[in-house]
Amino acid sequence: MAELKEAPEKGFHEMKSDSRVARRSLFVKKDFQKRFIFKTLGLIFLLCVLFMALYLGSLLMMDSKSGAGNRLVEIVFKYSLAILRTRLGFILGIVAGVLFLFSLFLSHQIAGPIFRIETELERLSSGDLERPVRLREGDEFQEIADGINTLSDDFRELIRNSEALAEVVLERKCSQDSASYDELREKASRVREITGRYRIGSSEEHSS
């Protein structure tokens, strides 16, 4: 029986090397991670602005309702404004730095498995069905990897049965040996069982 088609050695090593480099780099999928970080920082910045507006607004309302003025509220309000004027840049810098690192780490937790799955799909599409898709323990998208492995297992079995059928037909044993005919019918039944799980549509649908 013929062996499964192997991917070109160079392409396999290149993909393996790319995967190792990606693991060492925080920026695995730069475009995705940049968009993720920008949106996260933007959302948190808007929340901070909203919080400060509500905080200062509540102080103003308390001051206006106190009639002659609440000395404590006035002191707190002036102190808050002084902090905003003198330390706003410093505070925002620290907050932005912490949020950037957090967003970078979180985006890497998402982008890393995506990059790995894309690399494995490239390997599968090149014809290498010998190895399953493996993600690191704790990575996201384990269910997707399991689904790809199930599909790959079906393809492997389909290829093996198809090759066995081709060998039996080419050797023309069907008309001479009933045992070979039973084997052929069994493998054909298994091929039909596997292919029956998938919908491929008609040729007209694919051409349109």
XYZ file of N, CA and C in Angstrom:
624
model
N 0.840 -1.189 0.000
C 0.000 0.000 0.000
C 0.880 1.245 0.000
N 0.511 2.197 -0.810
C 1.342 3.402 -0.926
C 1.224 4.240 0.337
N 2.319 4.891 0.695
C 2.330 5.739 1.873
C 1.636 7.055 1.564
N 1.183 7.716 2.629
C 0.570 9.014 2.448
C 1.585 9.995 1.898
N 1.082 10.919 1.131
C 1.949 11.921 0.514
C 2.594 12.781 1.588
N 3.886 12.947 1.490
C 4.610 13.746 2.467
C 4.813 15.151 1.935
N 4.769 16.105 2.841
C 5.020 17.483 2.451
C 6.487 17.644 2.110
N 6.814 18.610 1.230
C 8.217 18.857 0.913
C 8.999 19.160 2.173
N 10.203 18.569 2.256
C 11.003 18.683 3.478
C 11.328 20.125 3.805
N 11.628 20.903 2.802
C 11.994 22.288 3.033
C 10.826 23.070 3.604
N 9.648 22.900 3.003
C 8.484 23.626 3.491
C 8.146 23.254 4.910
N 8.274 21.973 5.256
C 7.964 21.523 6.617
C 8.897 22.172 7.624
N 10.202 22.173 7.321
C 11.165 22.764 8.249
C 10.965 24.272 8.354
N 10.596 24.901 7.250
C 10.349 26.332 7.290
C 9.174 26.651 8.199
N 8.090 25.860 8.080
C 6.930 26.090 8.928
C 7.260 25.829 10.388
N 8.048 24.792 10.660
C 8.435 24.469 12.029
C 9.283 25.580 12.618
N 10.200 26.117 11.810
C 11.045 27.213 12.272
C 10.222 28.457 12.541
N 9.257 28.756 11.634
C 8.397 29.914 11.830
C 7.604 29.789 13.120
N 7.139 28.580 13.419
C 6.357 28.368 14.636
C 7.196 28.628 15.878
N 8.464 28.173 15.878
C 9.334 28.396 17.031
C 9.623 29.870 17.223
N 9.877 30.583 16.115
C 10.140 32.013 16.206
C 8.924 32.732 16.758
N 7.732 32.317 16.300
C 6.504 32.965 16.744
C 6.286 32.800 18.237
N 6.674 31.646 18.776
C 6.496 31.415 20.205
C 7.370 32.350 21.026
N 8.540 32.712 20.495
C 9.453 33.576 21.241
C 9.078 35.043 21.111
N 8.255 35.375 20.149
C 7.901 36.760 19.893
C 6.519 37.067 20.455
N 6.390 38.226 21.098
C 5.082 38.623 21.605
C 4.156 39.029 20.477
N 4.726 39.609 19.413
C 3.922 39.975 18.254
C 3.941 38.816 17.266
N 2.919 37.974 17.342
C 2.816 36.814 16.459
C 2.067 37.186 15.187
N 0.875 37.780 15.362
C 0.094 38.295 14.240
C -0.059 39.791 14.466
N 0.842 40.552 13.880
C 0.978 41.967 14.210
C -0.295 42.755 13.944
N -0.900 42.580 12.768
C -2.081 43.369 12.432
C -3.218 43.108 13.413
N -3.463 41.829 13.681
C -4.531 41.474 14.617
C -4.247 42.029 16.005
N -3.012 41.882 16.482
C -2.674 42.328 17.829
C -2.705 43.850 17.946
N -2.286 44.554 16.898
C -2.334 46.016 16.935
C -3.772 46.504 17.019
N -4.656 45.898 16.223
C -6.068 46.288 16.287
C -6.650 45.973 17.660
N -6.304 44.820 18.198
C -6.816 44.417 19.509
C -6.354 45.387 20.592
N -5.056 45.723 20.588
C -4.512 46.634 21.599
C -5.130 48.019 21.461
N -5.249 48.511 20.227
C -5.809 49.843 20.000
C -7.248 49.920 20.498
N -8.041 48.912 20.183
C -9.442 48.920 20.614
C -9.558 48.785 22.126
N -8.705 47.955 22.723
C -8.746 47.790 24.179
C -8.362 49.075 24.897
N -7.261 49.704 24.451
C -6.829 50.958 25.070
C -7.861 52.056 24.860
N -8.442 52.102 23.661
C -9.465 53.111 23.385
C -10.678 52.956 24.277
N -11.129 51.719 24.453
C -12.291 51.471 25.305
C -12.008 51.843 26.758
N -10.848 51.444 27.262
C -10.515 51.745 28.660
C -10.312 53.246 28.859
N -9.735 53.929 27.856
C -9.568 55.381 27.946
C -10.922 56.078 28.032
N -11.870 55.638 27.211
C -13.206 56.229 27.260
C -13.871 55.981 28.614
N -13.664 54.793 29.169
C -14.222 54.495 30.487
C -13.599 55.383 31.562
N -12.293 55.639 31.448
C -11.623 56.525 32.410
C -12.160 57.953 32.311
N -12.339 58.432 31.082
C -12.888 59.777 30.888
C -14.296 59.862 31.462
N -15.099 58.836 31.211
C -16.462 58.815 31.743
C -16.461 58.801 33.273
N -15.565 58.009 33.848
C -15.480 57.946 35.312
C -15.090 59.303 35.899
N -14.083 59.965 35.311
C -13.651 61.262 35.815
C -14.756 62.302 35.664
N -15.490 62.236 34.543
C -16.582 63.188 34.337
C -17.675 62.990 35.385
N -18.016 61.737 35.655
C -19.029 61.461 36.676
C -18.548 61.872 38.066
N -17.272 61.637 38.330
C -16.714 61.972 39.646
C -16.728 63.479 39.883
N -16.198 64.230 38.916
C -16.170 65.683 39.066
C -17.575 66.262 39.035
N -18.441 65.664 38.201
C -19.825 66.143 38.154
C -20.542 65.950 39.474
N -20.298 64.825 40.123
C -20.938 64.581 41.420
C -20.448 65.573 42.471
N -19.162 65.933 42.409
C -18.642 66.932 43.348
C -19.283 68.294 43.118
N -19.462 68.663 41.846
C -20.102 69.942 41.542
C -21.543 69.963 42.027
N -22.252 68.848 41.837
C -23.643 68.780 42.285
C -23.728 68.874 43.808
N -22.823 68.192 44.497
C -22.815 68.265 45.963
C -22.517 69.684 46.434
N -21.626 70.363 45.717
C -21.271 71.727 46.093
C -22.440 72.674 45.871
N -23.165 72.480 44.758
C -24.290 73.364 44.449
C -25.464 73.146 45.393
N -25.646 71.922 45.880
C -26.763 71.618 46.770
C -26.496 72.025 48.215
N -25.263 72.341 48.523
C -24.931 72.658 49.914
C -25.224 74.105 50.282
N -25.823 74.871 49.356
C -26.202 76.241 49.656
C -25.003 77.155 49.691
N -24.573 77.483 50.887
C -23.433 78.376 51.037
C -22.145 77.720 50.624
N -22.166 76.409 50.430
C -20.964 75.707 49.988
C -20.395 74.821 51.066
N -20.115 73.652 50.685
C -19.524 72.687 51.607
C -18.010 72.799 51.496
N -17.381 73.142 52.589
C -15.938 73.373 52.569
C -15.177 72.115 52.191
N -15.618 70.977 52.700
C -14.934 69.715 52.414
C -15.039 69.362 50.932
N -16.244 69.537 50.370
C -16.436 69.249 48.951
C -15.574 70.168 48.102
N -15.497 71.430 48.495
C -14.689 72.389 47.736
C -13.212 72.011 47.763
N -12.741 71.586 48.933
C -11.332 71.196 49.051
C -11.039 69.973 48.185
N -11.931 68.973 48.262
C -11.742 67.755 47.469
C -11.770 68.072 45.985
N -12.689 68.951 45.583
C -12.808 69.310 44.168
C -11.543 70.008 43.674
N -11.065 70.978 44.452
C -9.860 71.700 44.042
C -8.640 70.784 44.032
N -8.579 69.889 45.014
C -7.452 68.949 45.066
C -7.473 68.006 43.862
N -8.672 67.560 43.477
C -8.807 66.674 42.316
C -8.374 67.381 41.043
N -8.782 68.658 40.902
C -8.375 69.414 39.721
C -6.867 69.630 39.700
N -6.291 69.877 40.869
C -4.838 70.079 40.937
C -4.095 68.814 40.523
N -4.590 67.663 40.960
C -3.963 66.396 40.572
C -4.064 66.184 39.070
N -5.241 66.499 38.520
C -5.431 66.315 37.083
C -4.498 67.215 36.287
N -4.304 68.460 36.769
C -3.456 69.393 36.027
C -1.980 69.014 36.106
N -1.531 68.617 37.280
C -0.094 68.403 37.481
C 0.367 66.973 37.210
N -0.504 66.015 37.431
C -0.070 64.627 37.346
C -0.840 63.799 36.321
N -1.682 64.474 35.548
C -2.504 63.725 34.603
C -1.649 62.967 33.599
N -0.630 63.658 33.051
C 0.223 62.999 32.065
C 0.956 61.806 32.647
N 1.465 61.981 33.866
C 2.197 60.892 34.520
C 1.281 59.702 34.802
N 0.088 59.994 35.334
C -0.863 58.926 35.650
C -1.302 58.200 34.385
N -1.635 58.985 33.352
C -2.064 58.365 32.099
C -0.946 57.534 31.482
N 0.310 58.009 31.636
C 1.432 57.247 31.098
C 1.576 55.890 31.764
N 1.466 55.885 33.096
C 1.567 54.614 33.823
C 0.406 53.691 33.465
N -0.804 54.260 33.474
C -1.985 53.447 33.152
C -1.893 52.901 31.731
N -1.482 53.764 30.794
C -1.374 53.325 29.404
C -0.323 52.229 29.251
N 0.805 52.371 29.978
C 1.841 51.338 29.901
C 1.373 50.000 30.432
N 0.694 50.037 31.584
C 0.180 48.791 32.166
C -0.862 48.164 31.248
N -1.760 48.995 30.735
C -2.804 48.476 29.850
C -2.216 47.934 28.554
N -1.161 48.596 28.058
C -0.530 48.114 26.827
C 0.065 46.728 27.036
N 0.785 46.555 28.151
C 1.381 45.245 28.428
C 0.308 44.181 28.630
N -0.761 44.552 29.324
C -1.854 43.604 29.536
C -2.509 43.232 28.210
N -2.764 44.241 27.363
C -3.391 43.978 26.066
C -2.478 43.147 25.177
N -1.170 43.430 25.238
C -0.215 42.670 24.434
C -0.196 41.208 24.861
N -0.166 40.975 26.172
C -0.164 39.600 26.675
C -1.459 38.887 26.302
N -2.593 39.571 26.481
C -3.881 38.949 26.179
C -4.014 38.654 24.692
N -3.578 39.612 23.852
C -3.666 39.387 22.409
C -2.747 38.253 21.971
N -1.600 38.113 22.652
C -0.690 37.015 22.319
C -1.310 35.672 22.669
N -2.075 35.623 23.766
C -2.750 34.389 24.147
C -3.764 33.960 23.095
N -4.302 34.938 22.370
C -5.269 34.632 21.313
C -4.562 34.406 19.984
N -3.612 35.304 19.656
C -2.958 35.239 18.346
C -2.027 34.045 18.219
N -1.409 33.618 19.332
C -0.492 32.478 19.271
C -1.143 31.216 18.737
N -2.265 30.771 19.336
C -2.945 29.583 18.802
C -3.453 29.770 17.377
N -3.902 30.999 17.043
C -4.359 31.247 15.672
C -3.213 31.040 14.691
N -2.039 31.584 15.027
C -0.872 31.415 14.162
C -0.511 29.944 14.025
N -0.570 29.221 15.136
C -0.238 27.789 15.113
C -1.212 27.015 14.238
N -2.498 27.320 14.375
C -3.509 26.632 13.567
C -3.325 26.953 12.091
N -3.041 28.219 11.766
C -2.800 28.587 10.370
C -1.605 27.828 9.805
N -0.534 27.724 10.604
C 0.652 26.989 10.157
C 0.331 25.524 9.903
N -0.448 24.925 10.814
C -0.810 23.519 10.654
C -1.736 23.316 9.460
N -2.629 24.262 9.201
C -3.510 24.153 8.037
C -2.711 24.235 6.741
N -1.674 25.074 6.721
C -0.801 25.133 5.547
C -0.117 23.786 5.328
N 0.319 23.172 6.426
C 0.951 21.850 6.315
C -0.042 20.816 5.784
N -1.262 20.833 6.296
C -2.273 19.875 5.841
C -2.622 20.097 4.376
N -2.740 21.368 3.977
C -3.090 21.653 2.587
C -1.971 21.280 1.627
N -0.731 21.183 2.134
C 0.384 20.764 1.283
C 0.419 19.251 1.089
N -0.442 18.528 1.815
C -0.519 17.081 1.648
C 0.040 16.282 2.799
N 0.558 16.938 3.833
C 1.125 16.224 4.978
C 0.024 15.976 6.006
N -0.494 14.748 6.035
C -1.558 14.381 6.973
C -1.052 13.455 8.074
N 0.249 13.343 8.218
C 0.811 12.350 9.133
C 0.726 12.768 10.595
N 0.789 14.056 10.879
C 0.824 14.503 12.272
C -0.441 15.284 12.617
N -0.976 15.101 13.817
C -2.146 15.873 14.237
C -1.756 17.299 14.621
N -2.752 18.162 14.667
C -2.540 19.533 15.117
C -2.463 19.529 16.640
N -1.387 20.076 17.175
C -1.209 20.116 18.629
C -0.975 21.555 19.080
N -1.766 21.991 20.035
C -1.568 23.290 20.664
C -0.962 23.085 22.043
N -0.339 24.133 22.553
C 0.226 24.038 23.895
C -0.878 23.937 24.944
N -0.580 23.286 26.041
C -1.563 23.128 27.109
C -1.971 24.500 27.648
N -3.260 24.728 27.721
C -3.778 26.003 28.188
C -4.088 26.981 27.079
N -3.695 26.678 25.829
C -4.000 27.558 24.706
C -5.496 27.552 24.420
N -5.958 28.666 23.841
C -7.341 28.738 23.395
C -7.514 27.937 22.100
N -8.771 27.754 21.713
C -9.141 27.117 20.437
C -8.755 25.637 20.371
N -8.736 24.967 21.515
C -8.465 23.526 21.506
C -9.548 22.777 20.731
N -10.800 23.262 20.811
C -11.894 22.594 20.105
C -11.695 22.660 18.595
N -11.164 23.802 18.118
C -10.909 23.927 16.680
C -9.833 22.937 16.249
N -8.782 22.829 17.045
C -7.712 21.874 16.729
C -8.246 20.446 16.724
N -9.122 20.121 17.681
C -9.701 18.775 17.712
C -10.553 18.514 16.476
N -11.301 19.529 16.040
C -12.113 19.374 14.835
C -11.263 19.155 13.594
N -10.148 19.894 13.494
C -9.242 19.710 12.360
C -8.637 18.312 12.387
N -8.283 17.839 13.577
C -7.706 16.492 13.692
C -8.712 15.416 13.300
N -9.976 15.604 13.670
C -11.010 14.643 13.270
C -11.141 14.598 11.755
N -11.149 15.773 11.135
C -11.232 15.839 9.678
C -10.010 15.202 9.033
N -8.837 15.464 9.593
C -7.603 14.882 9.066
C -7.605 13.360 9.199
N -8.121 12.850 10.323
C -8.215 11.395 10.505
C -9.111 10.763 9.442
N -10.231 11.417 9.160
C -11.135 10.897 8.127
C -10.456 10.873 6.764
N -9.723 11.938 6.458
C -9.032 11.992 5.169
C -7.969 10.902 5.069
N -7.253 10.681 6.164
C -6.233 9.631 6.150
C -6.860 8.263 5.884
N -7.944 7.985 6.575
C -8.600 6.690 6.377
C -9.193 6.588 4.980
N -9.726 7.697 4.488
C -10.286 7.702 3.138
C -9.207 7.429 2.101
N -8.041 8.046 2.277
C -6.940 7.838 1.337
C -6.458 6.397 1.385
N -6.313 5.862 2.588
C -5.854 4.474 2.713
C -6.838 3.509 2.044
N -8.122 3.688 2.299
C -9.113 2.802 1.692
C -9.180 2.981 0.180
N -9.035 4.218 -0.278
C -9.045 4.467 -1.721
C -7.850 3.808 -2.393
N -6.675 3.889 -1.747
C -5.490 3.247 -2.307
C -5.643 1.726 -2.312
N -6.243 1.189 -1.245
C -6.460 -0.262 -1.203
C -7.431 -0.701 -2.290
N -8.479 0.089 -2.496
C -9.434 -0.226 -3.559
C -8.759 -0.192 -4.922
N -7.931 0.822 -5.125
C -7.246 0.942 -6.411
C -6.327 -0.247 -6.652
N -5.631 -0.699 -5.606
C -4.734 -1.846 -5.761
C -5.501 -3.111 -6.121
N -6.637 -3.328 -5.459
C -7.430 -4.527 -5.748
C -7.961 -4.495 -7.173
N -8.443 -3.330 -7.579
C -8.988 -3.215 -8.933
C -7.895 -3.412 -9.969
N -6.727 -2.791 -9.748
C -5.642 -2.913 -10.712
C -5.136 -4.346 -10.823
N -5.159 -5.077 -9.733
C -4.690 -6.466 -9.769
C -5.750 -7.432 -10.303
N -6.957 -6.911 -10.524
C -8.053 -7.690 -11.130
C -8.322 -8.995 -10.378
N -8.447 -8.864 -9.085
C -8.711 -10.047 -8.289
C -10.205 -10.275 -8.058
N -10.996 -9.293 -8.384
C -12.412 -9.377 -8.058
C -13.085 -10.581 -8.714
N -12.789 -10.831 -9.953
C -13.456 -11.913 -10.678
C -12.867 -13.283 -10.373
N -11.720 -13.323 -9.703
C -11.046 -14.596 -9.472
C -11.111 -15.055 -8.015
N -11.243 -14.146 -7.106
C -11.144 -14.493 -5.690
C -12.303 -13.840 -4.945
N -13.192 -14.652 -4.383
C -14.351 -14.113 -3.673
C -13.933 -13.375 -2.407
N -12.845 -13.827 -1.771
C -12.359 -13.146 -0.564
C -11.917 -11.728 -0.890
N -11.259 -11.583 -2.046
C -10.840 -10.247 -2.464
C -12.054 -9.379 -2.764
N -13.071 -10.009 -3.334
C -14.298 -9.261 -3.624
C -14.950 -8.781 -2.331
N -14.984 -9.637 -1.303
C -15.541 -9.237 -0.010
C -14.726 -8.105 0.611
N -13.404 -8.194 0.455
C -12.538 -7.134 0.980
C -12.805 -5.822 0.261
N -12.951 -5.909 -1.060
C -13.232 -4.726 -1.858
C -14.558 -4.103 -1.450
N -15.578 -4.935 -1.266
C -16.888 -4.421 -0.891
C -16.846 -3.777 0.499
N -16.089 -4.363 1.412
C -15.968 -3.805 2.760
C -15.291 -2.444 2.742
N -14.206 -2.338 1.969
C -13.491 -1.064 1.900
C -14.325 -0.014 1.184
N -15.057 -0.439 0.144
C -15.919 0.507 -0.564
C -17.022 1.021 0.354
N -17.542 0.130 1.199
C -18.567 0.539 2.154
C -18.015 1.542 3.152
N -16.766 1.331 3.574
C -16.139 2.247 4.527
C -15.877 3.604 3.889
N -15.439 3.599 2.625
C -15.226 4.861 1.910
C -16.534 5.623 1.801
N -17.611 4.926 1.458
C -18.911 5.574 1.331
C -19.377 6.123 2.683
N -19.093 5.410 3.753
C -19.475 5.868 5.092
C -18.765 7.166 5.452
N -17.472 7.237 5.119
C -16.702 8.447 5.438
C -17.147 9.621 4.577
N -17.240 9.395 3.267
C -17.615 10.492 2.371
C -19.040 10.954 2.618
N -19.875 10.066 3.172
C -21.249 10.449 3.452
C -21.386 11.476 4.557
N -20.332 11.713 5.317
C -20.377 12.705 6.394
C -20.249 14.129 5.883
N -19.818 14.274 4.636
C -19.509 15.599 4.121
C -20.447 15.966 2.986
N -20.718 17.275 2.900
C -21.523 17.816 1.801
C -20.579 18.554 0.861
N -20.552 18.162 -0.368
C -19.641 18.796 -1.331
C -20.393 19.587 -2.378
N -21.716 19.460 -2.451
C -22.476 20.188 -3.448
C -22.286 19.607 -4.833
N -22.990 20.174 -5.780
C -22.882 19.709 -7.163
C -21.788 20.466 -7.886
N -21.368 19.934 -9.008
C -20.326 20.602 -9.798
C -20.810 21.945 -10.313
N -22.141 22.065 -10.568
C -22.679 23.341 -11.043
C -22.559 24.417 -9.966
N -22.769 24.017 -8.694
C -22.662 24.983 -7.604
C -21.244 25.494 -7.457
N -20.252 24.614 -7.627
C -18.849 25.033 -7.485
C -18.405 25.898 -8.656
N -18.953 25.643 -9.840
C -18.533 26.409 -11.013
C -19.180 27.776 -11.069
N -20.326 27.941 -10.365
C -21.031 29.226 -10.404
C -20.421 30.219 -9.425
